[in-house]
mmCIF file with all atom_site columns, C-alpha atoms in Angstrom:
data_model
loop_
_atom_site.group_PDB
_atom_site.id
_atom_site.type_symbol
_atom_site.label_atom_id
_atom_site.label_alt_id
_atom_site.label_comp_id
_atom_site.label_asym_id
_atom_site.label_entity_id
_atom_site.label_seq_id
_atom_site.pdbx_PDB_ins_code
_atom_site.Cartn_x
_atom_site.Cartn_y
_atom_site.Cartn_z
_atom_site.occupancy
_atom_site.B_iso_or_equiv
_atom_site.pdbx_formal_charge
_atom_site.auth_seq_id
_atom_site.auth_comp_id
_atom_site.auth_asym_id
_atom_site.auth_atom_id
_atom_site.pdbx_PDB_model_num
ATOM 1   C CA . UNK A 1 1   ? -38.521 8.286   -8.151  1.00 0.00 ? 1   UNK A CA 1
ATOM 2   C CA . UNK A 1 2   ? -41.995 8.642   -9.605  1.00 0.00 ? 2   UNK A CA 1
ATOM 3   C CA . UNK A 1 3   ? -43.866 7.799   -6.434  1.00 0.00 ? 3   UNK A CA 1
ATOM 4   C CA . UNK A 1 4   ? -41.742 4.771   -5.548  1.00 0.00 ? 4   UNK A CA 1
ATOM 5   C CA . UNK A 1 5   ? -39.442 4.450   -2.608  1.00 0.00 ? 5   UNK A CA 1
ATOM 6   C CA . UNK A 1 6   ? -35.919 3.574   -3.655  1.00 0.00 ? 6   UNK A CA 1
ATOM 7   C CA . UNK A 1 7   ? -33.095 2.317   -1.506  1.00 0.00 ? 7   UNK A CA 1
ATOM 8   C CA . UNK A 1 8   ? -29.672 3.905   -1.593  1.00 0.00 ? 8   UNK A CA 1
ATOM 9   C CA . UNK A 1 9   ? -28.417 0.711   -3.205  1.00 0.00 ? 9   UNK A CA 1
ATOM 10  C CA . UNK A 1 10  ? -30.981 1.010   -6.014  1.00 0.00 ? 10  UNK A CA 1
ATOM 11  C CA . UNK A 1 11  ? -30.044 4.641   -6.661  1.00 0.00 ? 11  UNK A CA 1
ATOM 12  C CA . UNK A 1 12  ? -26.337 3.717   -6.756  1.00 0.00 ? 12  UNK A CA 1
ATOM 13  C CA . UNK A 1 13  ? -26.955 0.734   -9.049  1.00 0.00 ? 13  UNK A CA 1
ATOM 14  C CA . UNK A 1 14  ? -28.932 2.929   -11.435 1.00 0.00 ? 14  UNK A CA 1
ATOM 15  C CA . UNK A 1 15  ? -26.112 5.438   -11.400 1.00 0.00 ? 15  UNK A CA 1
ATOM 16  C CA . UNK A 1 16  ? -23.615 2.716   -12.286 1.00 0.00 ? 16  UNK A CA 1
ATOM 17  C CA . UNK A 1 17  ? -25.838 1.577   -15.183 1.00 0.00 ? 17  UNK A CA 1
ATOM 18  C CA . UNK A 1 18  ? -26.075 5.138   -16.504 1.00 0.00 ? 18  UNK A CA 1
ATOM 19  C CA . UNK A 1 19  ? -22.313 5.522   -16.288 1.00 0.00 ? 19  UNK A CA 1
ATOM 20  C CA . UNK A 1 20  ? -21.840 2.417   -18.427 1.00 0.00 ? 20  UNK A CA 1
ATOM 21  C CA . UNK A 1 21  ? -24.315 3.748   -20.982 1.00 0.00 ? 21  UNK A CA 1
ATOM 22  C CA . UNK A 1 22  ? -23.646 7.490   -20.989 1.00 0.00 ? 22  UNK A CA 1
ATOM 23  C CA . UNK A 1 23  ? -19.867 7.501   -20.524 1.00 0.00 ? 23  UNK A CA 1
ATOM 24  C CA . UNK A 1 24  ? -18.908 4.504   -22.654 1.00 0.00 ? 24  UNK A CA 1
ATOM 25  C CA . UNK A 1 25  ? -16.366 6.592   -24.609 1.00 0.00 ? 25  UNK A CA 1
ATOM 26  C CA . UNK A 1 26  ? -14.952 8.486   -21.589 1.00 0.00 ? 26  UNK A CA 1
ATOM 27  C CA . UNK A 1 27  ? -12.940 5.740   -19.908 1.00 0.00 ? 27  UNK A CA 1
ATOM 28  C CA . UNK A 1 28  ? -10.965 7.884   -17.448 1.00 0.00 ? 28  UNK A CA 1
ATOM 29  C CA . UNK A 1 29  ? -14.020 9.869   -16.300 1.00 0.00 ? 29  UNK A CA 1
ATOM 30  C CA . UNK A 1 30  ? -15.989 6.646   -16.068 1.00 0.00 ? 30  UNK A CA 1
ATOM 31  C CA . UNK A 1 31  ? -13.211 5.045   -14.005 1.00 0.00 ? 31  UNK A CA 1
ATOM 32  C CA . UNK A 1 32  ? -13.160 7.953   -11.540 1.00 0.00 ? 32  UNK A CA 1
ATOM 33  C CA . UNK A 1 33  ? -16.914 7.742   -11.030 1.00 0.00 ? 33  UNK A CA 1
ATOM 34  C CA . UNK A 1 34  ? -16.799 3.953   -10.691 1.00 0.00 ? 34  UNK A CA 1
ATOM 35  C CA . UNK A 1 35  ? -14.080 4.308   -8.040  1.00 0.00 ? 35  UNK A CA 1
ATOM 36  C CA . UNK A 1 36  ? -16.219 6.793   -6.133  1.00 0.00 ? 36  UNK A CA 1
ATOM 37  C CA . UNK A 1 37  ? -19.227 4.461   -6.336  1.00 0.00 ? 37  UNK A CA 1
ATOM 38  C CA . UNK A 1 38  ? -17.049 1.538   -5.272  1.00 0.00 ? 38  UNK A CA 1
ATOM 39  C CA . UNK A 1 39  ? -15.942 3.490   -2.210  1.00 0.00 ? 39  UNK A CA 1
ATOM 40  C CA . UNK A 1 40  ? -19.568 4.319   -1.347  1.00 0.00 ? 40  UNK A CA 1
ATOM 41  C CA . UNK A 1 41  ? -20.566 0.659   -1.659  1.00 0.00 ? 41  UNK A CA 1
ATOM 42  C CA . UNK A 1 42  ? -17.593 -0.357  0.523   1.00 0.00 ? 42  UNK A CA 1
ATOM 43  C CA . UNK A 1 43  ? -18.635 2.204   3.144   1.00 0.00 ? 43  UNK A CA 1
ATOM 44  C CA . UNK A 1 44  ? -22.126 0.678   3.063   1.00 0.00 ? 44  UNK A CA 1
ATOM 45  C CA . UNK A 1 45  ? -20.594 -2.768  3.674   1.00 0.00 ? 45  UNK A CA 1
ATOM 46  C CA . UNK A 1 46  ? -21.505 -3.932  0.155   1.00 0.00 ? 46  UNK A CA 1
ATOM 47  C CA . UNK A 1 47  ? -18.041 -5.291  -0.571  1.00 0.00 ? 47  UNK A CA 1
ATOM 48  C CA . UNK A 1 48  ? -19.007 -7.584  -3.452  1.00 0.00 ? 48  UNK A CA 1
ATOM 49  C CA . UNK A 1 49  ? -20.501 -4.695  -5.435  1.00 0.00 ? 49  UNK A CA 1
ATOM 50  C CA . UNK A 1 50  ? -17.652 -2.407  -4.357  1.00 0.00 ? 50  UNK A CA 1
ATOM 51  C CA . UNK A 1 51  ? -15.162 -4.965  -5.673  1.00 0.00 ? 51  UNK A CA 1
ATOM 52  C CA . UNK A 1 52  ? -16.952 -5.267  -9.017  1.00 0.00 ? 52  UNK A CA 1
ATOM 53  C CA . UNK A 1 53  ? -17.043 -1.514  -9.593  1.00 0.00 ? 53  UNK A CA 1
ATOM 54  C CA . UNK A 1 54  ? -13.479 -0.963  -8.433  1.00 0.00 ? 54  UNK A CA 1
ATOM 55  C CA . UNK A 1 55  ? -12.134 -3.823  -10.564 1.00 0.00 ? 55  UNK A CA 1
ATOM 56  C CA . UNK A 1 56  ? -13.911 -2.324  -13.570 1.00 0.00 ? 56  UNK A CA 1
ATOM 57  C CA . UNK A 1 57  ? -12.323 1.055   -12.812 1.00 0.00 ? 57  UNK A CA 1
ATOM 58  C CA . UNK A 1 58  ? -8.883  -0.541  -12.536 1.00 0.00 ? 58  UNK A CA 1
ATOM 59  C CA . UNK A 1 59  ? -9.356  -2.142  -15.957 1.00 0.00 ? 59  UNK A CA 1
ATOM 60  C CA . UNK A 1 60  ? -10.307 1.220   -17.462 1.00 0.00 ? 60  UNK A CA 1
ATOM 61  C CA . UNK A 1 61  ? -7.185  2.854   -15.986 1.00 0.00 ? 61  UNK A CA 1
ATOM 62  C CA . UNK A 1 62  ? -4.699  0.374   -17.465 1.00 0.00 ? 62  UNK A CA 1
ATOM 63  C CA . UNK A 1 63  ? -3.861  2.636   -20.409 1.00 0.00 ? 63  UNK A CA 1
ATOM 64  C CA . UNK A 1 64  ? -0.363  4.046   -20.638 1.00 0.00 ? 64  UNK A CA 1
ATOM 65  C CA . UNK A 1 65  ? -1.665  7.630   -20.745 1.00 0.00 ? 65  UNK A CA 1
ATOM 66  C CA . UNK A 1 66  ? -3.109  7.359   -17.224 1.00 0.00 ? 66  UNK A CA 1
ATOM 67  C CA . UNK A 1 67  ? -0.731  8.636   -14.515 1.00 0.00 ? 67  UNK A CA 1
ATOM 68  C CA . UNK A 1 68  ? 0.795   5.849   -12.437 1.00 0.00 ? 68  UNK A CA 1
ATOM 69  C CA . UNK A 1 69  ? -0.306  7.443   -9.166  1.00 0.00 ? 69  UNK A CA 1
ATOM 70  C CA . UNK A 1 70  ? -3.964  7.342   -10.317 1.00 0.00 ? 70  UNK A CA 1
ATOM 71  C CA . UNK A 1 71  ? -3.671  3.653   -11.288 1.00 0.00 ? 71  UNK A CA 1
ATOM 72  C CA . UNK A 1 72  ? -1.921  2.967   -7.976  1.00 0.00 ? 72  UNK A CA 1
ATOM 73  C CA . UNK A 1 73  ? -4.755  4.642   -6.032  1.00 0.00 ? 73  UNK A CA 1
ATOM 74  C CA . UNK A 1 74  ? -7.359  2.491   -7.788  1.00 0.00 ? 74  UNK A CA 1
ATOM 75  C CA . UNK A 1 75  ? -5.321  -0.672  -7.220  1.00 0.00 ? 75  UNK A CA 1
ATOM 76  C CA . UNK A 1 76  ? -4.830  0.192   -3.536  1.00 0.00 ? 76  UNK A CA 1
ATOM 77  C CA . UNK A 1 77  ? -8.584  0.645   -3.143  1.00 0.00 ? 77  UNK A CA 1
ATOM 78  C CA . UNK A 1 78  ? -9.152  -2.697  -4.864  1.00 0.00 ? 78  UNK A CA 1
ATOM 79  C CA . UNK A 1 79  ? -6.609  -4.327  -2.548  1.00 0.00 ? 79  UNK A CA 1
ATOM 80  C CA . UNK A 1 80  ? -8.396  -3.012  0.535   1.00 0.00 ? 80  UNK A CA 1
ATOM 81  C CA . UNK A 1 81  ? -11.778 -4.216  -0.746  1.00 0.00 ? 81  UNK A CA 1
ATOM 82  C CA . UNK A 1 82  ? -10.407 -7.659  -1.604  1.00 0.00 ? 82  UNK A CA 1
ATOM 83  C CA . UNK A 1 83  ? -8.953  -7.891  1.905   1.00 0.00 ? 83  UNK A CA 1
ATOM 84  C CA . UNK A 1 84  ? -12.396 -7.019  3.298   1.00 0.00 ? 84  UNK A CA 1
ATOM 85  C CA . UNK A 1 85  ? -13.850 -9.793  1.122   1.00 0.00 ? 85  UNK A CA 1
ATOM 86  C CA . UNK A 1 86  ? -11.452 -12.342 2.654   1.00 0.00 ? 86  UNK A CA 1
ATOM 87  C CA . UNK A 1 87  ? -9.313  -12.646 -0.481  1.00 0.00 ? 87  UNK A CA 1
ATOM 88  C CA . UNK A 1 88  ? -5.762  -12.094 0.786   1.00 0.00 ? 88  UNK A CA 1
ATOM 89  C CA . UNK A 1 89  ? -4.151  -13.380 -2.428  1.00 0.00 ? 89  UNK A CA 1
ATOM 90  C CA . UNK A 1 90  ? -6.187  -10.965 -4.554  1.00 0.00 ? 90  UNK A CA 1
ATOM 91  C CA . UNK A 1 91  ? -5.516  -8.169  -2.075  1.00 0.00 ? 91  UNK A CA 1
ATOM 92  C CA . UNK A 1 92  ? -1.769  -8.848  -2.157  1.00 0.00 ? 92  UNK A CA 1
ATOM 93  C CA . UNK A 1 93  ? -1.660  -8.952  -5.961  1.00 0.00 ? 93  UNK A CA 1
ATOM 94  C CA . UNK A 1 94  ? -3.531  -5.632  -6.242  1.00 0.00 ? 94  UNK A CA 1
ATOM 95  C CA . UNK A 1 95  ? -1.231  -3.988  -3.656  1.00 0.00 ? 95  UNK A CA 1
ATOM 96  C CA . UNK A 1 96  ? 1.867   -5.289  -5.466  1.00 0.00 ? 96  UNK A CA 1
ATOM 97  C CA . UNK A 1 97  ? 0.547   -3.860  -8.741  1.00 0.00 ? 97  UNK A CA 1
ATOM 98  C CA . UNK A 1 98  ? -0.204  -0.576  -6.944  1.00 0.00 ? 98  UNK A CA 1
ATOM 99  C CA . UNK A 1 99  ? 3.369   -0.396  -5.676  1.00 0.00 ? 99  UNK A CA 1
ATOM 100 C CA . UNK A 1 100 ? 4.640   -1.040  -9.198  1.00 0.00 ? 100 UNK A CA 1
ATOM 101 C CA . UNK A 1 101 ? 2.311   1.590   -10.706 1.00 0.00 ? 101 UNK A CA 1
ATOM 102 C CA . UNK A 1 102 ? 3.322   4.173   -8.083  1.00 0.00 ? 102 UNK A CA 1
ATOM 103 C CA . UNK A 1 103 ? 6.902   4.027   -9.312  1.00 0.00 ? 103 UNK A CA 1
ATOM 104 C CA . UNK A 1 104 ? 10.196  4.283   -7.496  1.00 0.00 ? 104 UNK A CA 1
ATOM 105 C CA . UNK A 1 105 ? 9.746   7.641   -5.778  1.00 0.00 ? 105 UNK A CA 1
ATOM 106 C CA . UNK A 1 106 ? 8.234   8.573   -2.456  1.00 0.00 ? 106 UNK A CA 1
ATOM 107 C CA . UNK A 1 107 ? 4.539   8.857   -3.251  1.00 0.00 ? 107 UNK A CA 1
ATOM 108 C CA . UNK A 1 108 ? 1.451   8.574   -1.050  1.00 0.00 ? 108 UNK A CA 1
ATOM 109 C CA . UNK A 1 109 ? 0.202   5.578   -3.021  1.00 0.00 ? 109 UNK A CA 1
ATOM 110 C CA . UNK A 1 110 ? 3.527   3.741   -2.713  1.00 0.00 ? 110 UNK A CA 1
ATOM 111 C CA . UNK A 1 111 ? 3.385   4.244   1.052   1.00 0.00 ? 111 UNK A CA 1
ATOM 112 C CA . UNK A 1 112 ? -0.257  3.084   1.073   1.00 0.00 ? 112 UNK A CA 1
ATOM 113 C CA . UNK A 1 113 ? 0.610   -0.045  -0.935  1.00 0.00 ? 113 UNK A CA 1
ATOM 114 C CA . UNK A 1 114 ? 3.498   -0.890  1.417   1.00 0.00 ? 114 UNK A CA 1
ATOM 115 C CA . UNK A 1 115 ? 1.206   -0.407  4.408   1.00 0.00 ? 115 UNK A CA 1
ATOM 116 C CA . UNK A 1 116 ? -1.410  -2.699  2.867   1.00 0.00 ? 116 UNK A CA 1
ATOM 117 C CA . UNK A 1 117 ? 1.201   -5.357  2.071   1.00 0.00 ? 117 UNK A CA 1
ATOM 118 C CA . UNK A 1 118 ? 2.458   -5.096  5.661   1.00 0.00 ? 118 UNK A CA 1
ATOM 119 C CA . UNK A 1 119 ? -1.086  -5.574  6.976   1.00 0.00 ? 119 UNK A CA 1
ATOM 120 C CA . UNK A 1 120 ? -1.541  -8.667  4.800   1.00 0.00 ? 120 UNK A CA 1
ATOM 121 C CA . UNK A 1 121 ? 1.812   -10.121 5.917   1.00 0.00 ? 121 UNK A CA 1
ATOM 122 C CA . UNK A 1 122 ? 0.910   -9.428  9.554   1.00 0.00 ? 122 UNK A CA 1
ATOM 123 C CA . UNK A 1 123 ? -2.466  -11.151 9.126   1.00 0.00 ? 123 UNK A CA 1
ATOM 124 C CA . UNK A 1 124 ? -0.616  -14.249 7.876   1.00 0.00 ? 124 UNK A CA 1
ATOM 125 C CA . UNK A 1 125 ? 1.866   -13.961 10.782  1.00 0.00 ? 125 UNK A CA 1
ATOM 126 C CA . UNK A 1 126 ? 4.826   -13.266 8.477   1.00 0.00 ? 126 UNK A CA 1
ATOM 127 C CA . UNK A 1 127 ? 6.236   -10.872 11.052  1.00 0.00 ? 127 UNK A CA 1
ATOM 128 C CA . UNK A 1 128 ? 9.684   -10.338 9.495   1.00 0.00 ? 128 UNK A CA 1
ATOM 129 C CA . UNK A 1 129 ? 8.098   -9.375  6.195   1.00 0.00 ? 129 UNK A CA 1
ATOM 130 C CA . UNK A 1 130 ? 5.431   -7.246  7.908   1.00 0.00 ? 130 UNK A CA 1
ATOM 131 C CA . UNK A 1 131 ? 8.059   -5.342  9.898   1.00 0.00 ? 131 UNK A CA 1
ATOM 132 C CA . UNK A 1 132 ? 10.232  -4.701  6.846   1.00 0.00 ? 132 UNK A CA 1
ATOM 133 C CA . UNK A 1 133 ? 7.221   -3.414  4.883   1.00 0.00 ? 133 UNK A CA 1
ATOM 134 C CA . UNK A 1 134 ? 6.020   -1.165  7.723   1.00 0.00 ? 134 UNK A CA 1
ATOM 135 C CA . UNK A 1 135 ? 9.518   0.277   8.074   1.00 0.00 ? 135 UNK A CA 1
ATOM 136 C CA . UNK A 1 136 ? 9.620   1.018   4.332   1.00 0.00 ? 136 UNK A CA 1
ATOM 137 C CA . UNK A 1 137 ? 6.182   2.632   4.536   1.00 0.00 ? 137 UNK A CA 1
ATOM 138 C CA . UNK A 1 138 ? 7.269   4.664   7.576   1.00 0.00 ? 138 UNK A CA 1
ATOM 139 C CA . UNK A 1 139 ? 10.346  5.913   5.717   1.00 0.00 ? 139 UNK A CA 1
ATOM 140 C CA . UNK A 1 140 ? 8.188   7.026   2.772   1.00 0.00 ? 140 UNK A CA 1
ATOM 141 C CA . UNK A 1 141 ? 5.647   8.666   5.087   1.00 0.00 ? 141 UNK A CA 1
ATOM 142 C CA . UNK A 1 142 ? 8.449   10.615  6.778   1.00 0.00 ? 142 UNK A CA 1
ATOM 143 C CA . UNK A 1 143 ? 9.867   11.676  3.402   1.00 0.00 ? 143 UNK A CA 1
ATOM 144 C CA . UNK A 1 144 ? 6.416   12.823  2.286   1.00 0.00 ? 144 UNK A CA 1
ATOM 145 C CA . UNK A 1 145 ? 5.146   14.461  5.469   1.00 0.00 ? 145 UNK A CA 1
ATOM 146 C CA . UNK A 1 146 ? 8.060   14.999  7.829   1.00 0.00 ? 146 UNK A CA 1
ATOM 147 C CA . UNK A 1 147 ? 8.469   13.341  11.205  1.00 0.00 ? 147 UNK A CA 1
ATOM 148 C CA . UNK A 1 148 ? 5.099   14.387  12.666  1.00 0.00 ? 148 UNK A CA 1
ATOM 149 C CA . UNK A 1 149 ? 2.006   13.404  10.663  1.00 0.00 ? 149 UNK A CA 1
ATOM 150 C CA . UNK A 1 150 ? -0.997  11.113  11.283  1.00 0.00 ? 150 UNK A CA 1
ATOM 151 C CA . UNK A 1 151 ? 0.321   8.668   8.647   1.00 0.00 ? 151 UNK A CA 1
ATOM 152 C CA . UNK A 1 152 ? 3.685   8.520   10.416  1.00 0.00 ? 152 UNK A CA 1
ATOM 153 C CA . UNK A 1 153 ? 1.886   7.869   13.718  1.00 0.00 ? 153 UNK A CA 1
ATOM 154 C CA . UNK A 1 154 ? -0.149  5.076   12.107  1.00 0.00 ? 154 UNK A CA 1
ATOM 155 C CA . UNK A 1 155 ? 3.042   3.406   10.853  1.00 0.00 ? 155 UNK A CA 1
ATOM 156 C CA . UNK A 1 156 ? 4.637   3.703   14.304  1.00 0.00 ? 156 UNK A CA 1
ATOM 157 C CA . UNK A 1 157 ? 1.535   2.168   15.845  1.00 0.00 ? 157 UNK A CA 1
ATOM 158 C CA . UNK A 1 158 ? 1.601   -0.738  13.358  1.00 0.00 ? 158 UNK A CA 1
ATOM 159 C CA . UNK A 1 159 ? 5.276   -1.293  14.062  1.00 0.00 ? 159 UNK A CA 1
ATOM 160 C CA . UNK A 1 160 ? 4.514   -1.391  17.791  1.00 0.00 ? 160 UNK A CA 1
ATOM 161 C CA . UNK A 1 161 ? 1.753   -3.928  17.218  1.00 0.00 ? 161 UNK A CA 1
ATOM 162 C CA . UNK A 1 162 ? 4.206   -6.183  15.387  1.00 0.00 ? 162 UNK A CA 1
ATOM 163 C CA . UNK A 1 163 ? 6.576   -5.872  18.350  1.00 0.00 ? 163 UNK A CA 1
ATOM 164 C CA . UNK A 1 164 ? 3.787   -7.080  20.657  1.00 0.00 ? 164 UNK A CA 1
ATOM 165 C CA . UNK A 1 165 ? 3.488   -10.233 18.543  1.00 0.00 ? 165 UNK A CA 1
ATOM 166 C CA . UNK A 1 166 ? 7.237   -10.729 18.844  1.00 0.00 ? 166 UNK A CA 1
ATOM 167 C CA . UNK A 1 167 ? 6.995   -10.270 22.618  1.00 0.00 ? 167 UNK A CA 1
ATOM 168 C CA . UNK A 1 168 ? 9.259   -7.201  22.438  1.00 0.00 ? 168 UNK A CA 1
ATOM 169 C CA . UNK A 1 169 ? 7.017   -5.379  24.857  1.00 0.00 ? 169 UNK A CA 1
ATOM 170 C CA . UNK A 1 170 ? 9.357   -2.527  25.839  1.00 0.00 ? 170 UNK A CA 1
ATOM 171 C CA . UNK A 1 171 ? 9.808   -1.591  22.183  1.00 0.00 ? 171 UNK A CA 1
ATOM 172 C CA . UNK A 1 172 ? 6.062   -1.965  21.549  1.00 0.00 ? 172 UNK A CA 1
ATOM 173 C CA . UNK A 1 173 ? 5.220   0.374   24.434  1.00 0.00 ? 173 UNK A CA 1
ATOM 174 C CA . UNK A 1 174 ? 7.799   2.925   23.245  1.00 0.00 ? 174 UNK A CA 1
ATOM 175 C CA . UNK A 1 175 ? 6.429   2.907   19.684  1.00 0.00 ? 175 UNK A CA 1
ATOM 176 C CA . UNK A 1 176 ? 2.784   3.095   20.787  1.00 0.00 ? 176 UNK A CA 1
ATOM 177 C CA . UNK A 1 177 ? 3.534   5.929   23.210  1.00 0.00 ? 177 UNK A CA 1
ATOM 178 C CA . UNK A 1 178 ? 5.402   7.813   20.476  1.00 0.00 ? 178 UNK A CA 1
ATOM 179 C CA . UNK A 1 179 ? 2.457   7.346   18.085  1.00 0.00 ? 179 UNK A CA 1
ATOM 180 C CA . UNK A 1 180 ? -0.130  8.471   20.675  1.00 0.00 ? 180 UNK A CA 1
ATOM 181 C CA . UNK A 1 181 ? 1.962   11.494  21.704  1.00 0.00 ? 181 UNK A CA 1
ATOM 182 C CA . UNK A 1 182 ? 2.294   12.493  18.058  1.00 0.00 ? 182 UNK A CA 1
ATOM 183 C CA . UNK A 1 183 ? -1.459  12.182  17.483  1.00 0.00 ? 183 UNK A CA 1
ATOM 184 C CA . UNK A 1 184 ? -2.241  14.191  20.622  1.00 0.00 ? 184 UNK A CA 1
ATOM 185 C CA . UNK A 1 185 ? 0.156   16.897  19.472  1.00 0.00 ? 185 UNK A CA 1
ATOM 186 C CA . UNK A 1 186 ? -1.286  16.953  15.951  1.00 0.00 ? 186 UNK A CA 1
ATOM 187 C CA . UNK A 1 187 ? -4.963  16.500  16.715  1.00 0.00 ? 187 UNK A CA 1
ATOM 188 C CA . UNK A 1 188 ? -5.346  17.704  20.295  1.00 0.00 ? 188 UNK A CA 1
ATOM 189 C CA . UNK A 1 189 ? -6.524  15.886  23.382  1.00 0.00 ? 189 UNK A CA 1
ATOM 190 C CA . UNK A 1 190 ? -10.120 15.407  22.252  1.00 0.00 ? 190 UNK A CA 1
#
């Protein structure tokens, strides 16, 4: 950087500026890069900047020629970032739009949106709604991956956590044990 020390944030910000300038006519490519930068900023804990970049990417992907699953992925990422920013209403709206964009079939992004909506309902102690959404997500995960997959285990674990809140401890233990056994089988003991 011509003899100057630059922070990672400065390098990323410069990259975002160049994307705006150099890829102004390439909206889908620009959106993909903005999503990647948004994810990097989120991983750095820079959620405000991550939200800005991801929201811009979502706007760029609103065209009808963009596959629904790609729009859903961007909206799911935006939902997660808005939740991290303490904006549950914005997070819920983005997840609902992601579910709509994913379509009616069993897709990874539909399952992700349902899982995010379940998390948001759980955080607001809407346990009936959270359980229904986790069960829907679990069903999609099983359709997509079969009965033994890390995503299935995660849904079982979330369902067990809801059962703890309901004081259904036997069911919670059963679900958590099933999830842990599945993960051990899939990933090994370490």
